Short mmCIF file of N, CA and C in Angstrom, two decimals:
data_model
loop_
_atom_site.label_atom_id
_atom_site.label_comp_id
_atom_site.label_asym_id
_atom_site.label_seq_id
_atom_site.Cartn_x
_atom_site.Cartn_y
_atom_site.Cartn_z
N UNK A 1 -54.98 -41.02 -25.74
CA UNK A 1 -55.62 -41.89 -24.77
C UNK A 1 -55.10 -43.32 -24.90
N UNK A 2 -53.87 -43.53 -24.59
CA UNK A 2 -53.32 -44.87 -24.61
C UNK A 2 -52.92 -45.27 -23.19
N UNK A 3 -53.00 -46.55 -22.92
CA UNK A 3 -52.60 -47.07 -21.62
C UNK A 3 -51.09 -46.96 -21.47
N UNK A 4 -50.67 -46.54 -20.30
CA UNK A 4 -49.24 -46.49 -20.03
C UNK A 4 -48.72 -47.92 -20.01
N UNK A 5 -47.66 -48.17 -20.75
CA UNK A 5 -47.15 -49.53 -20.89
C UNK A 5 -46.76 -50.14 -19.55
N UNK A 6 -46.22 -49.34 -18.64
CA UNK A 6 -45.83 -49.87 -17.33
C UNK A 6 -47.06 -50.36 -16.54
N UNK A 7 -48.13 -49.58 -16.56
CA UNK A 7 -49.36 -49.99 -15.87
C UNK A 7 -49.95 -51.23 -16.51
N UNK A 8 -49.93 -51.27 -17.83
CA UNK A 8 -50.45 -52.44 -18.55
C UNK A 8 -49.64 -53.69 -18.19
N UNK A 9 -48.34 -53.57 -18.14
CA UNK A 9 -47.49 -54.71 -17.77
C UNK A 9 -47.80 -55.18 -16.35
N UNK A 10 -48.04 -54.23 -15.43
CA UNK A 10 -48.37 -54.60 -14.05
C UNK A 10 -49.72 -55.32 -13.99
N UNK A 11 -50.67 -54.86 -14.80
CA UNK A 11 -51.98 -55.51 -14.85
C UNK A 11 -51.86 -56.93 -15.39
N UNK A 12 -51.15 -57.09 -16.46
CA UNK A 12 -50.97 -58.41 -17.07
C UNK A 12 -50.24 -59.34 -16.10
N UNK A 13 -49.28 -58.83 -15.37
CA UNK A 13 -48.58 -59.63 -14.35
C UNK A 13 -49.56 -60.08 -13.26
N UNK A 14 -50.50 -59.20 -12.87
CA UNK A 14 -51.50 -59.56 -11.88
C UNK A 14 -52.45 -60.63 -12.43
N UNK A 15 -52.85 -60.51 -13.70
CA UNK A 15 -53.68 -61.54 -14.33
C UNK A 15 -52.96 -62.89 -14.28
N UNK A 16 -51.70 -62.90 -14.63
CA UNK A 16 -50.94 -64.14 -14.67
C UNK A 16 -50.69 -64.70 -13.28
N UNK A 17 -50.35 -63.85 -12.32
CA UNK A 17 -50.06 -64.30 -10.95
C UNK A 17 -51.28 -64.94 -10.30
N UNK A 18 -52.45 -64.40 -10.56
CA UNK A 18 -53.68 -64.87 -9.93
C UNK A 18 -54.46 -65.86 -10.82
N UNK A 19 -53.88 -66.21 -11.94
CA UNK A 19 -54.56 -67.06 -12.92
C UNK A 19 -54.92 -68.42 -12.33
N UNK A 20 -56.09 -68.90 -12.69
CA UNK A 20 -56.56 -70.22 -12.30
C UNK A 20 -56.73 -71.05 -13.57
N UNK A 21 -56.82 -72.37 -13.42
CA UNK A 21 -56.90 -73.24 -14.59
C UNK A 21 -58.07 -72.91 -15.51
N UNK A 22 -59.17 -72.44 -14.96
CA UNK A 22 -60.35 -72.15 -15.77
C UNK A 22 -60.23 -70.84 -16.56
N UNK A 23 -59.24 -70.01 -16.28
CA UNK A 23 -59.02 -68.76 -17.04
C UNK A 23 -58.28 -69.16 -18.32
N UNK A 24 -59.05 -69.37 -19.38
CA UNK A 24 -58.50 -69.92 -20.61
C UNK A 24 -57.82 -68.84 -21.45
N UNK A 25 -58.43 -67.67 -21.54
CA UNK A 25 -57.85 -66.60 -22.35
C UNK A 25 -58.45 -65.26 -21.93
N UNK A 26 -57.68 -64.22 -22.14
CA UNK A 26 -58.16 -62.84 -22.00
C UNK A 26 -57.77 -62.12 -23.27
N UNK A 27 -58.68 -61.33 -23.81
CA UNK A 27 -58.37 -60.56 -25.01
C UNK A 27 -59.22 -59.28 -25.03
N UNK A 28 -58.94 -58.43 -25.99
CA UNK A 28 -59.59 -57.12 -26.14
C UNK A 28 -59.59 -56.32 -24.84
N UNK A 29 -58.45 -56.32 -24.18
CA UNK A 29 -58.27 -55.65 -22.90
C UNK A 29 -58.16 -54.14 -23.09
N UNK A 30 -58.91 -53.39 -22.26
CA UNK A 30 -58.85 -51.93 -22.27
C UNK A 30 -58.80 -51.45 -20.83
N UNK A 31 -58.10 -50.35 -20.61
CA UNK A 31 -58.02 -49.76 -19.28
C UNK A 31 -58.30 -48.27 -19.40
N UNK A 32 -59.24 -47.80 -18.59
CA UNK A 32 -59.52 -46.37 -18.53
C UNK A 32 -59.06 -45.90 -17.15
N UNK A 33 -58.20 -44.92 -17.16
CA UNK A 33 -57.60 -44.44 -15.91
C UNK A 33 -58.23 -43.11 -15.50
N UNK A 34 -58.55 -43.02 -14.22
CA UNK A 34 -59.02 -41.77 -13.64
C UNK A 34 -58.23 -41.58 -12.35
N UNK A 35 -57.12 -40.86 -12.46
CA UNK A 35 -56.23 -40.72 -11.31
C UNK A 35 -55.63 -42.06 -10.95
N UNK A 36 -55.79 -42.45 -9.69
CA UNK A 36 -55.25 -43.72 -9.20
C UNK A 36 -56.21 -44.88 -9.45
N UNK A 37 -57.42 -44.58 -9.94
CA UNK A 37 -58.44 -45.61 -10.16
C UNK A 37 -58.43 -46.06 -11.62
N UNK A 38 -58.45 -47.36 -11.84
CA UNK A 38 -58.45 -47.91 -13.20
C UNK A 38 -59.70 -48.75 -13.41
N UNK A 39 -60.41 -48.46 -14.49
CA UNK A 39 -61.54 -49.31 -14.91
C UNK A 39 -60.99 -50.23 -16.00
N UNK A 40 -61.07 -51.51 -15.75
CA UNK A 40 -60.49 -52.51 -16.66
C UNK A 40 -61.63 -53.27 -17.32
N UNK A 41 -61.55 -53.36 -18.64
CA UNK A 41 -62.59 -54.03 -19.42
C UNK A 41 -61.91 -55.02 -20.36
N UNK A 42 -62.48 -56.18 -20.51
CA UNK A 42 -61.91 -57.15 -21.43
C UNK A 42 -62.83 -58.33 -21.61
N UNK A 43 -62.40 -59.25 -22.44
CA UNK A 43 -63.13 -60.50 -22.67
C UNK A 43 -62.36 -61.63 -22.02
N UNK A 44 -63.07 -62.48 -21.32
CA UNK A 44 -62.46 -63.61 -20.63
C UNK A 44 -63.12 -64.90 -21.15
N UNK A 45 -62.30 -65.82 -21.60
CA UNK A 45 -62.80 -67.10 -22.10
C UNK A 45 -62.86 -68.08 -20.93
N UNK A 46 -64.05 -68.66 -20.72
CA UNK A 46 -64.29 -69.61 -19.63
C UNK A 46 -64.78 -70.94 -20.21
N UNK A 47 -64.76 -72.00 -19.42
CA UNK A 47 -65.24 -73.29 -19.91
C UNK A 47 -66.69 -73.21 -20.42
N UNK A 48 -66.92 -73.76 -21.58
CA UNK A 48 -68.22 -73.73 -22.23
C UNK A 48 -69.29 -74.47 -21.43
N UNK A 49 -68.90 -75.49 -20.71
CA UNK A 49 -69.87 -76.33 -20.00
C UNK A 49 -70.27 -75.78 -18.64
N UNK A 50 -69.67 -74.67 -18.20
CA UNK A 50 -70.01 -74.08 -16.90
C UNK A 50 -71.39 -73.47 -16.93
N UNK A 51 -72.08 -73.52 -15.78
CA UNK A 51 -73.36 -72.83 -15.65
C UNK A 51 -73.12 -71.39 -15.21
N UNK A 52 -74.16 -70.60 -15.23
CA UNK A 52 -74.05 -69.17 -14.91
C UNK A 52 -73.56 -68.95 -13.48
N UNK A 53 -74.06 -69.71 -12.54
CA UNK A 53 -73.68 -69.52 -11.13
C UNK A 53 -72.19 -69.81 -10.92
N UNK A 54 -71.69 -70.88 -11.50
CA UNK A 54 -70.27 -71.22 -11.37
C UNK A 54 -69.41 -70.14 -12.00
N UNK A 55 -69.80 -69.71 -13.19
CA UNK A 55 -69.05 -68.66 -13.89
C UNK A 55 -69.02 -67.38 -13.07
N UNK A 56 -70.16 -66.97 -12.57
CA UNK A 56 -70.26 -65.72 -11.80
C UNK A 56 -69.40 -65.77 -10.53
N UNK A 57 -69.52 -66.86 -9.80
CA UNK A 57 -68.75 -67.01 -8.55
C UNK A 57 -67.24 -66.99 -8.81
N UNK A 58 -66.82 -67.74 -9.82
CA UNK A 58 -65.39 -67.81 -10.14
C UNK A 58 -64.87 -66.48 -10.67
N UNK A 59 -65.66 -65.83 -11.49
CA UNK A 59 -65.27 -64.54 -12.06
C UNK A 59 -65.11 -63.48 -10.97
N UNK A 60 -66.04 -63.41 -10.05
CA UNK A 60 -65.94 -62.43 -8.95
C UNK A 60 -64.66 -62.65 -8.14
N UNK A 61 -64.35 -63.92 -7.86
CA UNK A 61 -63.14 -64.23 -7.08
C UNK A 61 -61.89 -63.82 -7.84
N UNK A 62 -61.83 -64.14 -9.13
CA UNK A 62 -60.66 -63.82 -9.94
C UNK A 62 -60.49 -62.30 -10.05
N UNK A 63 -61.56 -61.59 -10.34
CA UNK A 63 -61.49 -60.12 -10.44
C UNK A 63 -60.98 -59.50 -9.15
N UNK A 64 -61.51 -59.96 -8.02
CA UNK A 64 -61.08 -59.43 -6.72
C UNK A 64 -59.60 -59.72 -6.48
N UNK A 65 -59.17 -60.95 -6.74
CA UNK A 65 -57.77 -61.32 -6.54
C UNK A 65 -56.82 -60.50 -7.42
N UNK A 66 -57.22 -60.26 -8.67
CA UNK A 66 -56.38 -59.46 -9.56
C UNK A 66 -56.29 -58.03 -9.06
N UNK A 67 -57.42 -57.43 -8.70
CA UNK A 67 -57.41 -56.04 -8.22
C UNK A 67 -56.60 -55.93 -6.93
N UNK A 68 -56.68 -56.93 -6.06
CA UNK A 68 -55.89 -56.93 -4.82
C UNK A 68 -54.39 -57.00 -5.10
N UNK A 69 -54.00 -57.61 -6.21
CA UNK A 69 -52.59 -57.75 -6.58
C UNK A 69 -52.08 -56.55 -7.36
N UNK A 70 -52.96 -55.90 -8.10
CA UNK A 70 -52.62 -54.76 -8.96
C UNK A 70 -52.30 -53.54 -8.09
N UNK A 71 -51.28 -52.75 -8.40
CA UNK A 71 -50.88 -51.65 -7.52
C UNK A 71 -51.80 -50.41 -7.56
N UNK A 72 -52.85 -50.46 -8.37
CA UNK A 72 -53.79 -49.34 -8.44
C UNK A 72 -55.15 -49.79 -7.95
N UNK A 73 -55.96 -48.82 -7.49
CA UNK A 73 -57.34 -49.12 -7.18
C UNK A 73 -58.07 -49.32 -8.50
N UNK A 74 -59.07 -50.16 -8.49
CA UNK A 74 -59.78 -50.35 -9.74
C UNK A 74 -60.90 -51.35 -9.66
N UNK A 75 -61.47 -51.56 -10.82
CA UNK A 75 -62.54 -52.55 -10.97
C UNK A 75 -62.36 -53.21 -12.33
N UNK A 76 -62.84 -54.44 -12.41
CA UNK A 76 -62.74 -55.19 -13.67
C UNK A 76 -64.14 -55.56 -14.11
N UNK A 77 -64.42 -55.36 -15.38
CA UNK A 77 -65.68 -55.78 -15.98
C UNK A 77 -65.33 -56.68 -17.17
N UNK A 78 -65.47 -57.98 -16.97
CA UNK A 78 -65.19 -58.91 -18.05
C UNK A 78 -66.46 -59.26 -18.80
N UNK A 79 -66.35 -59.35 -20.10
CA UNK A 79 -67.38 -59.92 -20.94
C UNK A 79 -66.99 -61.39 -21.05
N UNK A 80 -67.90 -62.28 -20.75
CA UNK A 80 -67.58 -63.70 -20.72
C UNK A 80 -67.83 -64.33 -22.09
N UNK A 81 -66.82 -65.02 -22.59
CA UNK A 81 -66.91 -65.78 -23.83
C UNK A 81 -66.75 -67.25 -23.50
N UNK A 82 -67.63 -68.12 -24.04
CA UNK A 82 -67.44 -69.55 -23.81
C UNK A 82 -66.26 -70.06 -24.64
N UNK A 83 -65.55 -71.03 -24.11
CA UNK A 83 -64.42 -71.59 -24.86
C UNK A 83 -64.92 -72.30 -26.11
N UNK A 84 -63.98 -72.56 -26.96
CA UNK A 84 -64.25 -73.34 -28.17
C UNK A 84 -63.21 -74.45 -28.20
N UNK A 85 -63.47 -75.46 -28.96
CA UNK A 85 -62.56 -76.62 -28.99
C UNK A 85 -61.15 -76.24 -29.43
N UNK A 86 -61.01 -75.11 -30.13
CA UNK A 86 -59.68 -74.68 -30.57
C UNK A 86 -58.77 -74.31 -29.40
N UNK A 87 -59.36 -74.10 -28.20
CA UNK A 87 -58.57 -73.75 -27.02
C UNK A 87 -58.12 -74.98 -26.24
N UNK A 88 -58.53 -76.17 -26.63
CA UNK A 88 -58.27 -77.39 -25.84
C UNK A 88 -56.81 -77.56 -25.44
N UNK A 89 -55.90 -77.37 -26.37
CA UNK A 89 -54.49 -77.63 -26.06
C UNK A 89 -53.90 -76.61 -25.09
N UNK A 90 -54.60 -75.50 -24.85
CA UNK A 90 -54.13 -74.46 -23.93
C UNK A 90 -54.94 -74.38 -22.64
N UNK A 91 -55.90 -75.28 -22.47
CA UNK A 91 -56.80 -75.24 -21.31
C UNK A 91 -56.40 -76.29 -20.28
N UNK A 92 -56.21 -75.87 -19.03
CA UNK A 92 -55.77 -76.75 -17.97
C UNK A 92 -56.88 -77.43 -17.19
N UNK A 93 -58.13 -77.28 -17.62
CA UNK A 93 -59.24 -77.92 -16.92
C UNK A 93 -59.14 -79.44 -17.11
N UNK A 94 -59.06 -80.15 -16.00
CA UNK A 94 -59.01 -81.61 -16.08
C UNK A 94 -60.43 -82.14 -16.22
N UNK A 95 -60.56 -83.29 -16.83
CA UNK A 95 -61.86 -83.96 -16.99
C UNK A 95 -62.88 -83.09 -17.72
N UNK A 96 -62.46 -82.36 -18.71
CA UNK A 96 -63.36 -81.52 -19.49
C UNK A 96 -64.23 -82.42 -20.38
N UNK A 97 -65.54 -82.26 -20.33
CA UNK A 97 -66.41 -83.13 -21.13
C UNK A 97 -66.43 -82.82 -22.63
N UNK A 98 -65.85 -81.69 -23.04
CA UNK A 98 -65.87 -81.36 -24.47
C UNK A 98 -64.47 -81.36 -25.10
N UNK A 99 -63.47 -81.72 -24.32
CA UNK A 99 -62.08 -81.69 -24.82
C UNK A 99 -61.91 -82.58 -26.05
N UNK A 100 -61.28 -82.02 -27.07
CA UNK A 100 -60.98 -82.77 -28.28
C UNK A 100 -59.49 -83.00 -28.49
N UNK A 101 -58.66 -82.16 -27.86
CA UNK A 101 -57.21 -82.30 -27.96
C UNK A 101 -56.66 -82.31 -26.55
N UNK A 102 -55.57 -83.01 -26.34
CA UNK A 102 -54.98 -83.05 -25.01
C UNK A 102 -54.30 -81.72 -24.68
N UNK A 103 -54.25 -81.44 -23.40
CA UNK A 103 -53.61 -80.23 -22.90
C UNK A 103 -52.11 -80.32 -23.17
N UNK A 104 -51.54 -79.23 -23.72
CA UNK A 104 -50.10 -79.17 -23.96
C UNK A 104 -49.45 -78.20 -22.98
N UNK A 105 -49.82 -76.96 -23.05
CA UNK A 105 -49.36 -75.95 -22.11
C UNK A 105 -50.22 -74.71 -22.27
N UNK A 106 -50.25 -73.94 -21.24
CA UNK A 106 -51.10 -72.76 -21.29
C UNK A 106 -50.27 -71.60 -21.80
N UNK A 107 -50.91 -70.72 -22.57
CA UNK A 107 -50.21 -69.55 -23.07
C UNK A 107 -49.95 -68.59 -21.93
N UNK A 108 -48.81 -67.94 -21.96
CA UNK A 108 -48.47 -66.95 -20.94
C UNK A 108 -49.04 -65.61 -21.38
N UNK A 109 -49.70 -64.94 -20.46
CA UNK A 109 -50.28 -63.65 -20.80
C UNK A 109 -49.18 -62.63 -21.08
N UNK A 110 -49.28 -61.95 -22.20
CA UNK A 110 -48.37 -60.88 -22.60
C UNK A 110 -49.22 -59.67 -22.99
N UNK A 111 -48.80 -58.49 -22.58
CA UNK A 111 -49.58 -57.28 -22.79
C UNK A 111 -49.95 -57.06 -24.25
N UNK A 112 -48.98 -57.21 -25.14
CA UNK A 112 -49.25 -56.91 -26.55
C UNK A 112 -50.29 -57.85 -27.16
N UNK A 113 -50.48 -59.02 -26.59
CA UNK A 113 -51.50 -59.94 -27.09
C UNK A 113 -52.86 -59.70 -26.46
N UNK A 114 -52.89 -59.38 -25.16
CA UNK A 114 -54.16 -59.23 -24.47
C UNK A 114 -54.98 -58.05 -24.96
N UNK A 115 -54.35 -57.06 -25.53
CA UNK A 115 -55.10 -55.91 -26.04
C UNK A 115 -55.70 -56.19 -27.42
N UNK A 116 -55.30 -57.29 -28.05
CA UNK A 116 -55.82 -57.68 -29.37
C UNK A 116 -56.98 -58.65 -29.19
N UNK A 117 -57.62 -58.97 -30.31
CA UNK A 117 -58.66 -59.99 -30.31
C UNK A 117 -58.04 -61.36 -30.28
N UNK A 118 -58.88 -62.39 -30.10
CA UNK A 118 -58.35 -63.75 -30.06
C UNK A 118 -57.78 -64.14 -31.42
N UNK A 119 -56.75 -64.95 -31.39
CA UNK A 119 -56.14 -65.43 -32.63
C UNK A 119 -57.01 -66.53 -33.22
N UNK A 120 -57.00 -66.70 -34.53
CA UNK A 120 -57.89 -67.66 -35.19
C UNK A 120 -57.80 -69.08 -34.67
N UNK A 121 -56.61 -69.54 -34.33
CA UNK A 121 -56.50 -70.93 -33.89
C UNK A 121 -56.48 -71.08 -32.38
N UNK A 122 -56.59 -69.97 -31.63
CA UNK A 122 -56.59 -70.04 -30.18
C UNK A 122 -55.22 -70.31 -29.59
N UNK A 123 -54.19 -70.39 -30.41
CA UNK A 123 -52.84 -70.67 -29.92
C UNK A 123 -51.98 -69.45 -30.22
N UNK A 124 -51.21 -69.05 -29.24
CA UNK A 124 -50.45 -67.82 -29.35
C UNK A 124 -48.97 -68.11 -29.26
N UNK A 125 -48.24 -67.53 -30.13
CA UNK A 125 -46.78 -67.66 -30.03
C UNK A 125 -46.27 -66.56 -29.13
N UNK A 126 -45.17 -66.81 -28.49
CA UNK A 126 -44.56 -65.79 -27.66
C UNK A 126 -44.10 -64.64 -28.55
N UNK A 127 -44.38 -63.44 -28.14
CA UNK A 127 -43.96 -62.31 -28.96
C UNK A 127 -42.52 -61.96 -28.65
N UNK A 128 -41.86 -61.41 -29.65
CA UNK A 128 -40.46 -61.03 -29.50
C UNK A 128 -40.38 -59.54 -29.25
N UNK A 129 -39.51 -59.17 -28.35
CA UNK A 129 -39.35 -57.74 -28.04
C UNK A 129 -38.16 -57.20 -28.75
#
């Protein structure tokens, strides 16, 4: 029961293509396939200062946009994790009230990282193939 690497790569490409500044990180990604339908489960890191309504509205839009881009029918169920200050250098949210470090660049989503848990420092190196 492992995800086909090609499907996983297509999913990660859809996450990256539809990514918005508030999508800070995705980790612990799992996909359950039933024919052409994929149930996608993962953890999504969002701004800590957001309220529930903002988070819900933004999450629904992002999930829909990703599924519309992904070549399979499916649904996404994200578990929402609030950001931590360790993500500051990778977060593109401007005027963040809790920012402790300036934004440097955002990490690029890679399949081999998204299926793992978050890294201790919130910063990810590009993996080598």
